[in-house]
XYZ file of C-alpha atoms in Angstrom:
582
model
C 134.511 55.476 94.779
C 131.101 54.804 96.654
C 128.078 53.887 94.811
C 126.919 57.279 96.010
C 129.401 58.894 94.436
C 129.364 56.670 90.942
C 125.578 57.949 90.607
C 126.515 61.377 91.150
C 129.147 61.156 88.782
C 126.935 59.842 86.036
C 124.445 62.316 86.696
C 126.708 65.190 85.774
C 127.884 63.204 82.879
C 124.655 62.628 81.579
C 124.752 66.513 80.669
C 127.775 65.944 78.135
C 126.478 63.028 76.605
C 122.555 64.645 75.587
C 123.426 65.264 72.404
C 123.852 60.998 71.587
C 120.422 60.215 73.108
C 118.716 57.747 70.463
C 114.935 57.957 69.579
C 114.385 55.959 72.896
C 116.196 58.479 75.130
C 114.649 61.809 73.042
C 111.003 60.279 73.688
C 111.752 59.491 77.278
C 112.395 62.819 77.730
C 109.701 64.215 75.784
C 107.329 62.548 77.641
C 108.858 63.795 80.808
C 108.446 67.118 80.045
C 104.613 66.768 78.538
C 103.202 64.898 80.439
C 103.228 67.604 83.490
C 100.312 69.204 81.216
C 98.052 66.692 81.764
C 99.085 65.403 85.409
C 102.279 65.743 87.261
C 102.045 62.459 88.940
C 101.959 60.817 86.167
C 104.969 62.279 84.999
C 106.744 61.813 88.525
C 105.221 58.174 88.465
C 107.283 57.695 84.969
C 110.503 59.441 86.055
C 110.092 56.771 89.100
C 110.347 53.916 87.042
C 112.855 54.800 84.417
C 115.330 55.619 87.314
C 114.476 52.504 89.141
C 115.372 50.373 85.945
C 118.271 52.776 85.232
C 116.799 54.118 81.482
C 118.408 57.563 81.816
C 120.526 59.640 84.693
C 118.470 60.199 87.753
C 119.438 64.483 86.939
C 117.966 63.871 83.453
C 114.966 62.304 84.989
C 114.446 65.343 87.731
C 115.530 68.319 85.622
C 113.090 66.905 82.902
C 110.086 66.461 84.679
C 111.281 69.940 86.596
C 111.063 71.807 83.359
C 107.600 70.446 82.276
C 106.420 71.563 85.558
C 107.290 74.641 85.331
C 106.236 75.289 81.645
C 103.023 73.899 82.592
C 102.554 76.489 85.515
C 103.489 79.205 83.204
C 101.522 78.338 80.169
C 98.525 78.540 82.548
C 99.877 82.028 83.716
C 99.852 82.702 79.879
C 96.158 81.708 79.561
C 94.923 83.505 82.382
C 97.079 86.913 80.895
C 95.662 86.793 77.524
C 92.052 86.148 78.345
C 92.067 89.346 79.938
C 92.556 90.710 76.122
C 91.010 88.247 74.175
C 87.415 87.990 74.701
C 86.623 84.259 73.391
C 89.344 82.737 75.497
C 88.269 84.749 78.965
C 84.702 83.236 78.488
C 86.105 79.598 77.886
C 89.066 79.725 80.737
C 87.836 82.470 83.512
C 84.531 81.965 84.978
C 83.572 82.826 89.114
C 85.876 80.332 90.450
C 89.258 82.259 88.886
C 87.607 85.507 90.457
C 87.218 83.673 93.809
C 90.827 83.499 93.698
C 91.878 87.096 93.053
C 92.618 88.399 97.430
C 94.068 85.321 98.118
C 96.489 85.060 95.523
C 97.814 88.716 95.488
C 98.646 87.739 99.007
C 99.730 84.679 99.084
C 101.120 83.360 95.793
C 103.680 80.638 97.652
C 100.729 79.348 99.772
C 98.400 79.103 96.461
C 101.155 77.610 94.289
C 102.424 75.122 97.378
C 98.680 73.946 97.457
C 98.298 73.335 94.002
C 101.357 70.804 93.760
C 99.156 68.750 96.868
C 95.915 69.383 95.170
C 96.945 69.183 91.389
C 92.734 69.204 90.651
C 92.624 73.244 91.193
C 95.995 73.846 89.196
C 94.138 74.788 86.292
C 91.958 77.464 87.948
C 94.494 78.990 90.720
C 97.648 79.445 87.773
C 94.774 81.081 84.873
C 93.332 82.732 87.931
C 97.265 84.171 88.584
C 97.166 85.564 84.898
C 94.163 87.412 84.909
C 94.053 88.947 87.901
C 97.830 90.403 87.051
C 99.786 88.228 90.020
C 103.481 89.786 89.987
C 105.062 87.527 87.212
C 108.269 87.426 89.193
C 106.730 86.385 92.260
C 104.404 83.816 90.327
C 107.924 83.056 88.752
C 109.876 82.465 92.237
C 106.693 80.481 94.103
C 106.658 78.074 90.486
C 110.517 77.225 90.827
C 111.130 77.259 93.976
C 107.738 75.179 95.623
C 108.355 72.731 92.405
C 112.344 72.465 93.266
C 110.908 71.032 96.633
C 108.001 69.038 95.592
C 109.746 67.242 92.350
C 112.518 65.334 94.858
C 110.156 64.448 97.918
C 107.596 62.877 95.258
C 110.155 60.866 93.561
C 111.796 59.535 96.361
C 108.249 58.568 97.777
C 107.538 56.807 94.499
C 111.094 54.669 93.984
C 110.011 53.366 98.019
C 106.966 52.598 97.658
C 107.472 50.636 94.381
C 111.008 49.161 95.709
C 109.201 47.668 99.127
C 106.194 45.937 96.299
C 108.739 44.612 94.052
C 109.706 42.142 96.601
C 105.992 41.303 96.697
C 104.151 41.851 93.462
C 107.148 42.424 91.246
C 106.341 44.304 88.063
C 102.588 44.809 89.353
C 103.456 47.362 91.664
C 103.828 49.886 88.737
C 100.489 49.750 87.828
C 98.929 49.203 91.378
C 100.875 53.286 92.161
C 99.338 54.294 89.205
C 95.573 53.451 90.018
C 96.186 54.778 93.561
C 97.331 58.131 91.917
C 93.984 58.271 90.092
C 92.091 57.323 93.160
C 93.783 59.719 95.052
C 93.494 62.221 92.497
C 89.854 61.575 91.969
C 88.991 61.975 96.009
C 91.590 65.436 96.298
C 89.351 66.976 93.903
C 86.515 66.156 95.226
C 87.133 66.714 98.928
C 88.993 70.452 97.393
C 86.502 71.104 94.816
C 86.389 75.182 93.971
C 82.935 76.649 92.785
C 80.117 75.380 91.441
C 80.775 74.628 87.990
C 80.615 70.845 88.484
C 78.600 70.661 91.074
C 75.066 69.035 90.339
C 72.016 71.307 89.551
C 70.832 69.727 93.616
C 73.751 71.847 95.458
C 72.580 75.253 93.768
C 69.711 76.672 94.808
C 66.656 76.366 93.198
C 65.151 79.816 93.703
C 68.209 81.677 92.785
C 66.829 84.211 90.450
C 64.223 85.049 93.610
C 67.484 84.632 96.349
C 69.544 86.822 94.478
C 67.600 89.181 92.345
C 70.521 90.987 89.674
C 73.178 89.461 92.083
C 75.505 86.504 91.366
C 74.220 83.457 92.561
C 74.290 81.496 95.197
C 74.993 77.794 95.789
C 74.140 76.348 99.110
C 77.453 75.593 100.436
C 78.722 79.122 99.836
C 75.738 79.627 103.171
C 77.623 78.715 105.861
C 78.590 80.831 108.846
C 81.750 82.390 108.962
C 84.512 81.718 111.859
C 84.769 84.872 112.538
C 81.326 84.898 112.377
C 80.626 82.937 115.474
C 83.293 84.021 117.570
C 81.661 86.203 120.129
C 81.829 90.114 119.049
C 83.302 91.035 122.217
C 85.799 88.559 121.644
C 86.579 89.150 117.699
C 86.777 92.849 118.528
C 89.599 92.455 121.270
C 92.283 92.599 119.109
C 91.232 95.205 117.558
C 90.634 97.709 120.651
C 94.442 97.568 121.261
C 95.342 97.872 117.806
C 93.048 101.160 117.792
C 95.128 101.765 121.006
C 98.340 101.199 119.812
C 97.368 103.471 116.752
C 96.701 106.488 119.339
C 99.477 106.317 121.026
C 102.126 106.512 118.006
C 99.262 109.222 116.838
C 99.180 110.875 120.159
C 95.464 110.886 120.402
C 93.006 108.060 120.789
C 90.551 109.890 119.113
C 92.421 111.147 115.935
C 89.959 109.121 113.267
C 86.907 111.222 114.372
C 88.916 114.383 112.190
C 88.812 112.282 108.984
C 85.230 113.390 108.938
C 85.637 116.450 110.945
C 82.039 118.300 109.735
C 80.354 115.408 111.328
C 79.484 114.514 114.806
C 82.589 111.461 116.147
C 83.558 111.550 112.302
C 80.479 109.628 111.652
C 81.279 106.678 114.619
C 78.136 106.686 116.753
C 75.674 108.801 117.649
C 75.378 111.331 114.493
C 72.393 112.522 113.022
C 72.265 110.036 109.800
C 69.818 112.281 107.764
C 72.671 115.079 108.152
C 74.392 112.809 105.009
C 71.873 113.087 103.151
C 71.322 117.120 103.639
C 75.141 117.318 102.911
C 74.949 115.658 99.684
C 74.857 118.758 96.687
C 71.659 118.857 94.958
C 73.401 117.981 91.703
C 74.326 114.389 93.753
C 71.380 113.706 95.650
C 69.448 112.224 92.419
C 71.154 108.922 93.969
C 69.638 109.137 97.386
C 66.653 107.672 98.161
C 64.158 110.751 99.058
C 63.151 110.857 102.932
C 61.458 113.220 105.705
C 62.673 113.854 108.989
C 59.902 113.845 111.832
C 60.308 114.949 115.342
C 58.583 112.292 118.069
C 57.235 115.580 120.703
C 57.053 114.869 123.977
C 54.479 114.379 125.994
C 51.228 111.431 124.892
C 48.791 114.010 123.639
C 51.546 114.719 121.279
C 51.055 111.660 119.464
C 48.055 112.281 117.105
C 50.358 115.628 116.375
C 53.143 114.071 115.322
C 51.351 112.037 113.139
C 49.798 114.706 111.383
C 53.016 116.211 111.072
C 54.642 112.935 109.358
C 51.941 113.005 106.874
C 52.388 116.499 106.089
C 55.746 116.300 105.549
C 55.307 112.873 103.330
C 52.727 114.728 100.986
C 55.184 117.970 100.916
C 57.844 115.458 100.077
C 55.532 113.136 97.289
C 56.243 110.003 99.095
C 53.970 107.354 99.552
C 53.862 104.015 101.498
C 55.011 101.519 101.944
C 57.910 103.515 103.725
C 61.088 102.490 105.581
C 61.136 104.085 109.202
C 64.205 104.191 110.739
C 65.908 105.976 113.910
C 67.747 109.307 113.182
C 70.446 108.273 115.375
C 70.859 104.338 114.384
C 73.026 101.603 114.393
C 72.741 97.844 113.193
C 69.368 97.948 112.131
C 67.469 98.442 115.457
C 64.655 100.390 115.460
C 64.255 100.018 111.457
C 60.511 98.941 109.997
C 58.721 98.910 106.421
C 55.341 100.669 107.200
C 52.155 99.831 105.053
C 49.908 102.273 106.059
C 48.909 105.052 108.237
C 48.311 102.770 111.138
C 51.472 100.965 111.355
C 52.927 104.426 110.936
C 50.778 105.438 114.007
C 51.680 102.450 115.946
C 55.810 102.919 114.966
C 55.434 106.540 115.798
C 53.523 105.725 119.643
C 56.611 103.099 120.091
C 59.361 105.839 119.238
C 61.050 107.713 122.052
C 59.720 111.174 122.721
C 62.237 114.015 122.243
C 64.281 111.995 119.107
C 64.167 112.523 115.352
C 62.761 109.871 113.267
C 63.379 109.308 109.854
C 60.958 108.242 106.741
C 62.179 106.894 103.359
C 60.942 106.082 100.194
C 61.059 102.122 100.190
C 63.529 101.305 96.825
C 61.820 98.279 95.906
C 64.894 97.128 94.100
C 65.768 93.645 96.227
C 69.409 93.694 95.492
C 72.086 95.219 98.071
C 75.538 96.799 98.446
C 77.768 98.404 100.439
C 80.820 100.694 99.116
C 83.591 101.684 101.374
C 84.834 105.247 100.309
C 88.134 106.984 101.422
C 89.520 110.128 99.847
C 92.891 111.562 101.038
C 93.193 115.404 102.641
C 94.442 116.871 99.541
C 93.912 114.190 96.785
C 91.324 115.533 94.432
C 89.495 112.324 93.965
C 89.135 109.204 95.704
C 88.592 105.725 95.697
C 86.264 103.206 96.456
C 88.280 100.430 98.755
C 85.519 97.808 98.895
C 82.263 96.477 97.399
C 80.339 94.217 99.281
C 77.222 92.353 98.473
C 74.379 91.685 100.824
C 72.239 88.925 100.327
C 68.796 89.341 102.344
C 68.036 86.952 105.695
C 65.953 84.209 103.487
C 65.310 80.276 103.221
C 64.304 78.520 100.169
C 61.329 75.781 100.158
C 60.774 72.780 99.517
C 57.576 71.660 99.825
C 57.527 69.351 102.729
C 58.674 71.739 105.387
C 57.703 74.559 107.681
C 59.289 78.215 107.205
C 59.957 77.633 111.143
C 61.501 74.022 110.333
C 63.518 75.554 107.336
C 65.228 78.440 109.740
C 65.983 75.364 112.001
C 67.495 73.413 109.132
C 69.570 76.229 107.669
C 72.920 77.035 108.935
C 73.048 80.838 108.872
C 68.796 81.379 109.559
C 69.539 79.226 112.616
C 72.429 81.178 113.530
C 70.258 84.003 113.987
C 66.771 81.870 114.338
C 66.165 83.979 117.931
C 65.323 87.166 115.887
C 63.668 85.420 112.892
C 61.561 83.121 115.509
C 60.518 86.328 117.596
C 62.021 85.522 120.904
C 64.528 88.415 120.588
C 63.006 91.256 122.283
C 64.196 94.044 119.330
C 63.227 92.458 116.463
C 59.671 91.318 115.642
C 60.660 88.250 113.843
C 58.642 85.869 110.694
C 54.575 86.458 111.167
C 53.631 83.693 113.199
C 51.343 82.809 110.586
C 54.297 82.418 108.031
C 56.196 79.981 110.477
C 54.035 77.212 109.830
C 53.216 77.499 106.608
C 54.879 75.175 103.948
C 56.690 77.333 101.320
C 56.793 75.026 97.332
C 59.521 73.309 96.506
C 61.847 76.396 95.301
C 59.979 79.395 96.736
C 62.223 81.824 98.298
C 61.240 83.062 101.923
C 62.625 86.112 103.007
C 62.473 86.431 106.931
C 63.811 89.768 107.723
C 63.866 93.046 106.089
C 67.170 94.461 107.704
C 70.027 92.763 105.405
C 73.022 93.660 107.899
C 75.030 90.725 110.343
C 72.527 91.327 113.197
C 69.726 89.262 111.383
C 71.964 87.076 109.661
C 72.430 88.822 106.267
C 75.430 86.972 104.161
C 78.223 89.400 102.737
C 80.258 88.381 99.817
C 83.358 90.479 98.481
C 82.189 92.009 95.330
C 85.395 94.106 94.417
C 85.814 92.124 90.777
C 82.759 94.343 90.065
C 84.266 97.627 91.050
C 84.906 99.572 87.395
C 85.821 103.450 87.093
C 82.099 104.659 86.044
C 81.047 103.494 89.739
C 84.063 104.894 91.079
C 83.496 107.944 89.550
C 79.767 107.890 90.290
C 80.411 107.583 94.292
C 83.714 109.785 94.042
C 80.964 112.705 93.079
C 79.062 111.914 95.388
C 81.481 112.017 98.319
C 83.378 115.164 96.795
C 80.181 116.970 96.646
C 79.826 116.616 100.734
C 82.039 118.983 103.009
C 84.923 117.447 104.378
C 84.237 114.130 103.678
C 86.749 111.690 103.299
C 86.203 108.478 104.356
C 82.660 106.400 104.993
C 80.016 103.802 103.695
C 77.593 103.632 101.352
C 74.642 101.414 102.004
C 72.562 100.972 98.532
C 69.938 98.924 96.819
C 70.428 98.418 93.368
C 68.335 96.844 90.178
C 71.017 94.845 88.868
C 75.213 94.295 89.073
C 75.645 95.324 85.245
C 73.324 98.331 85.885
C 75.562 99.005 89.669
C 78.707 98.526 87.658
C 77.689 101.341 84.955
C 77.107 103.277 88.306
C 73.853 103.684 87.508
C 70.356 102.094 88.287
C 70.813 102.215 92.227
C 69.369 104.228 95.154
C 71.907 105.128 98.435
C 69.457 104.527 101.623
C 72.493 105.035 104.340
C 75.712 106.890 104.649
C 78.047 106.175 107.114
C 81.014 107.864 108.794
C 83.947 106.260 109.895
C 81.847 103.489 112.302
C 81.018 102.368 108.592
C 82.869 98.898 109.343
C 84.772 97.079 106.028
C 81.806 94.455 105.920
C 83.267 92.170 102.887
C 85.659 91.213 105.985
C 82.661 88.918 106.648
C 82.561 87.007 103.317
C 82.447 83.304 104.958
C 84.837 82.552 102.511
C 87.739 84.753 104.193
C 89.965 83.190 107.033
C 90.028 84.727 110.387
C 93.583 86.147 109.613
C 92.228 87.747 106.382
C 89.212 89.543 108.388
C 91.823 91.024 111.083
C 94.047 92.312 108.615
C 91.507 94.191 106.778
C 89.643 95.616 109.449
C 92.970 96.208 110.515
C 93.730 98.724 107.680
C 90.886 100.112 108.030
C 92.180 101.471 111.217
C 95.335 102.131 110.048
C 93.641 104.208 107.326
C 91.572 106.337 109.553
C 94.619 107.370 111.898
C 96.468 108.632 108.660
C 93.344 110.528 107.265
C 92.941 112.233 110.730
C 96.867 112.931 111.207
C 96.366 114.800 107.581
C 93.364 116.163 108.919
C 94.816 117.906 112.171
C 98.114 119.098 110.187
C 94.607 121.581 108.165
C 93.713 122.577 111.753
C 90.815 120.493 112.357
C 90.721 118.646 115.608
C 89.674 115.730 117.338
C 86.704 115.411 119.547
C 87.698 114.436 123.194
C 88.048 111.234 124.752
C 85.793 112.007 127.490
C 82.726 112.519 124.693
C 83.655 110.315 122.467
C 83.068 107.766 125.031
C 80.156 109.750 126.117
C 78.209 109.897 122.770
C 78.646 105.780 122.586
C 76.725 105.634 125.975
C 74.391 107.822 125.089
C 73.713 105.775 121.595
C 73.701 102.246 123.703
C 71.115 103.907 126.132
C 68.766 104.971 123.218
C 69.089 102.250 121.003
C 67.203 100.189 123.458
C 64.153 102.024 123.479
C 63.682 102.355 120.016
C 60.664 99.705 118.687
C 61.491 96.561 117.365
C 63.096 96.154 113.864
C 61.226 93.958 111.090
């Protein structure tokens, strides 16, 4: 018999002869099987050198090791289950960087878990992160035994070489020389893969957040960076996603079949509709939520002007609202054309800028600093909805610190710099920072905000709030929507006082509602891969074919190619002589 075959045959006689271990062999194993909670290299690192001095069978090594692996995973499973019913233990083992784990996990459980055995530093937060946010326990089960069936061998075999080729060398030093490069290796993996900002030193975090975030989670300045998909040009990104829409209409038979999930509303609600016909939709008993607005006609013709203006005023008394005011185009789209107005005279001077012959709309300014966006879809037939995402916008800002210019902080900041040709002025829509406020040194700490819109165009970061989604804001926006006609799918634009006050659904004002152009924004959290961002704007499509296909089987029918197409030029052509956002 080869020596290959003598090992293997002691290794399956090693099972028969368990019960004779001696206090040596029973804390061998032991050790095998705890030490995994602390560190599985350490553990593989052992089981190395007891098989390389032939202490115990090479399968009573692996299968040792193999089950403390796996207990470990699951005991951290355990945690992450029971914190989510016992409250003491969820504030000691879940905190924001188990929640930053939730979409990636339900997705992706072998890529997590496969991670985790490279990067053992994040094991404790991915596994209690599994747990709580309810990860199938059978796939969590399958990813645990089978990534750790592969890992276990590779690593041991890697440890018996590299300690056989130093024996020669260093002899019984080479032992403890693989254990302090573990550490160090350790050390620098969780460094270089370090999740949140739990550990990270009070410098990283920003030093204004209470002013940056105002009753949102914070911020640390990492979490600031632009997104790939992000910076991949729009006409680019979208590509894709034109012959998905495509490839949609034809198994639909209609290119144009999404613009009958909203079929009271002009495209469904995809460009060019009248956005203050939301608002008039919404039922009296609902429209306590919605911030209170006028609707002014620009007249054409210049002597028209001082008209209008009386008009606006008029209607603002009738209405009880005062400045400062948000103006914004009836017929809008990214922001353009939208202003906070002081006084009369900037009202005069928005109103001279506005195109004659278009509606334009005023709105009580919510002075709550906080932002949101909730993505709403309700079923033909289903008597209540639900909401499919929250998203929270933080607004276009920089943070001081006392030696610098606001104009040298937008150059210094990845994601003001991104968009520093709007904030700087040299964009032709958008009136930028006072020129006055450029050069002027903010204190250390002081939180600059440099535009007013809080969308993508200026910049505006978007983070995926749906851990904050609870069934009293479901219900409160489910109301809403139900108490519209025919609406079934759309967005929500809000400002809101604080996230415990959003998440009783109360405390919040809704300044925009959006038809089916209103675009799954948490798709641009910069934390999201590219991959992740096509597949939910991907459903999102997918979503609005089946809505419309339900839809059309009630009789209610798409708009036509022909003006579909027609209604976007028409929008493009307008939106360009609207005056320039703030």
């Amino acid at each position: 018999m080869g020596e290959l075959g003598k090992r293997l045959f002691q290794s399956i006689a090693a099972f028969g002869h368990i019960a004779n271990l001696d206090m040596s062999g029973l804390a061998k194993i032991t050790s095998l099987l705890v030490l995994p909670f602390a560190h599985e290299d350490l553990a593989i690192i052992l089981g190395g050198y007891i098989i390389v001095n032939d202490l115990m069978p090479v399968s009573l090594v692996c299968l040792s090791i193999y089950g403390g692996i796996v207990a470990s995973d699951f005991a951290l499973y355990g945690i992450g289950a029971a914190a989510r019913h016992v409250p003491w233990l969820s504030r000691y083992a879940v905190d924001d960087r188990v929640h930053r784990f939730s979409d990636t996990l339900k997705r992706n459980v072998f890529g997590v878990v496969a991670f985790c055995r490279v990067v053992p530093g994040v094991v404790f937060i991915a596994f209690v992160a599994c747990g709580w946010m309810r990860v199938s326990l059978a796939r969590f089960t399958a990813a645990s035994l089978i990534i750790s069936a592969l890992y276990l061998p590779v690593m041991l075999f890697l440890v018996i070489f590299f300690c056989d080729a130093l024996d020669d060398r260093v002899g019984m030093w080479a032992w403890p020389m693989l254990f302090l490069a573990i550490v160090a290796a350790s050390l620098a993996r969780k460094r270089a893969f370090a999740f949140g900002n739990a550990a990270e030193p009070p410098a990283i975090v920003d030093a204004a957040l209470a002013g940056s975030c105002f009753g949102m989670p914070p911020l640390a300045r990492a979490d600031r960076k632009v997104a790939t998909a992000e910076r991949i040009p729009p006409a680019l990104f979208y590509l894709p996603l034109v012959f998905n829409w495509i490839r949609l209409g034809l198994r639909h038979r209609s290119l144009t079949l999404p613009t009958a999930a909203n079929p009271m509303i002009f495209t469904g609600g995809m460009w060019g509709e009248s956005k203050s016909s939301y608002f008039y939709d919404v039922a009296p008993a609902a429209r306590q939520w919605i911030a209170d607005f006028v609707v002014v006609k620009r007249n054409a013709g210049a002597s028209s002007m001082a008209a209008d203006i009386e008009r606006a005023a008029h209607a603002l008394a009738d209405a009880g609202l005062e400045f400062p005011l948000i103006a914004k185009p009836d017929i809008g789209w990214h922001g353009h054309g939208v202003r906070l107005i002081g006084n009369r005279n900037q009202l005069a001077d928005y109103v001279a800028d506005f195109p004659q012959g278009h509606m334009l709309m005023l709105q009580r300014y919510v002075p709550y600093a906080a932002e949101a966006a909730v993505l709403y879809a309700r079923l033909p037939g289903d008597t209540s909805g639900r909401i499919l995402s929250l998203t929270l916008r933080y607004f276009p800002h920089v943070v001081g610190n006392g030696r610098m210019t606001v104009r040298q902080l937008i150059g210094s900041d990845a994601r003001a710099q991104w968009k520093s040709a709007l904030h700087l002025g040299t964009d032709p829509t958008h009136r930028g920072v006072d020129p006055c406020d450029l050069d002027r040194i903010p204190a250390h700490g002081e939180v600059v905000r440099i535009a007013l819109i809080g969308n993508q165009r200026a910049g505006a970061l978007y983070r995926d709030g749906h851990r904050h989604i609870t069934p009293a804001l479901e219900a409160r926006f489910d109301a809403i929507a139900r108490s519209m006609t025919e609406f079934h799918y759309g967005r929500f634009d809000l400002r809101f006082e604080s996230i415990e006050g959003l998440m009783r659904g109360e405390d919040f004002a809704v300044v925009e509602i959006n038809g089916i152009g209103g675009e799954a924004i948490d798709c641009w959290d910069p934390r999201l891969p590219v991959r992740e961002a096509y597949r939910r704007l991907a459903e999102q499509q997918r979503l609005l074919f089946l809505i419309g296909e339900r839809n059309r089987a009630r009789g209610f029918r798409p708009i036509s190619t022909g003006e579909f197409i027609g209604s976007l030029i028409r929008q493009t052509q307008l939106i360009c002589r609207y005056p320039a956002s703030a």
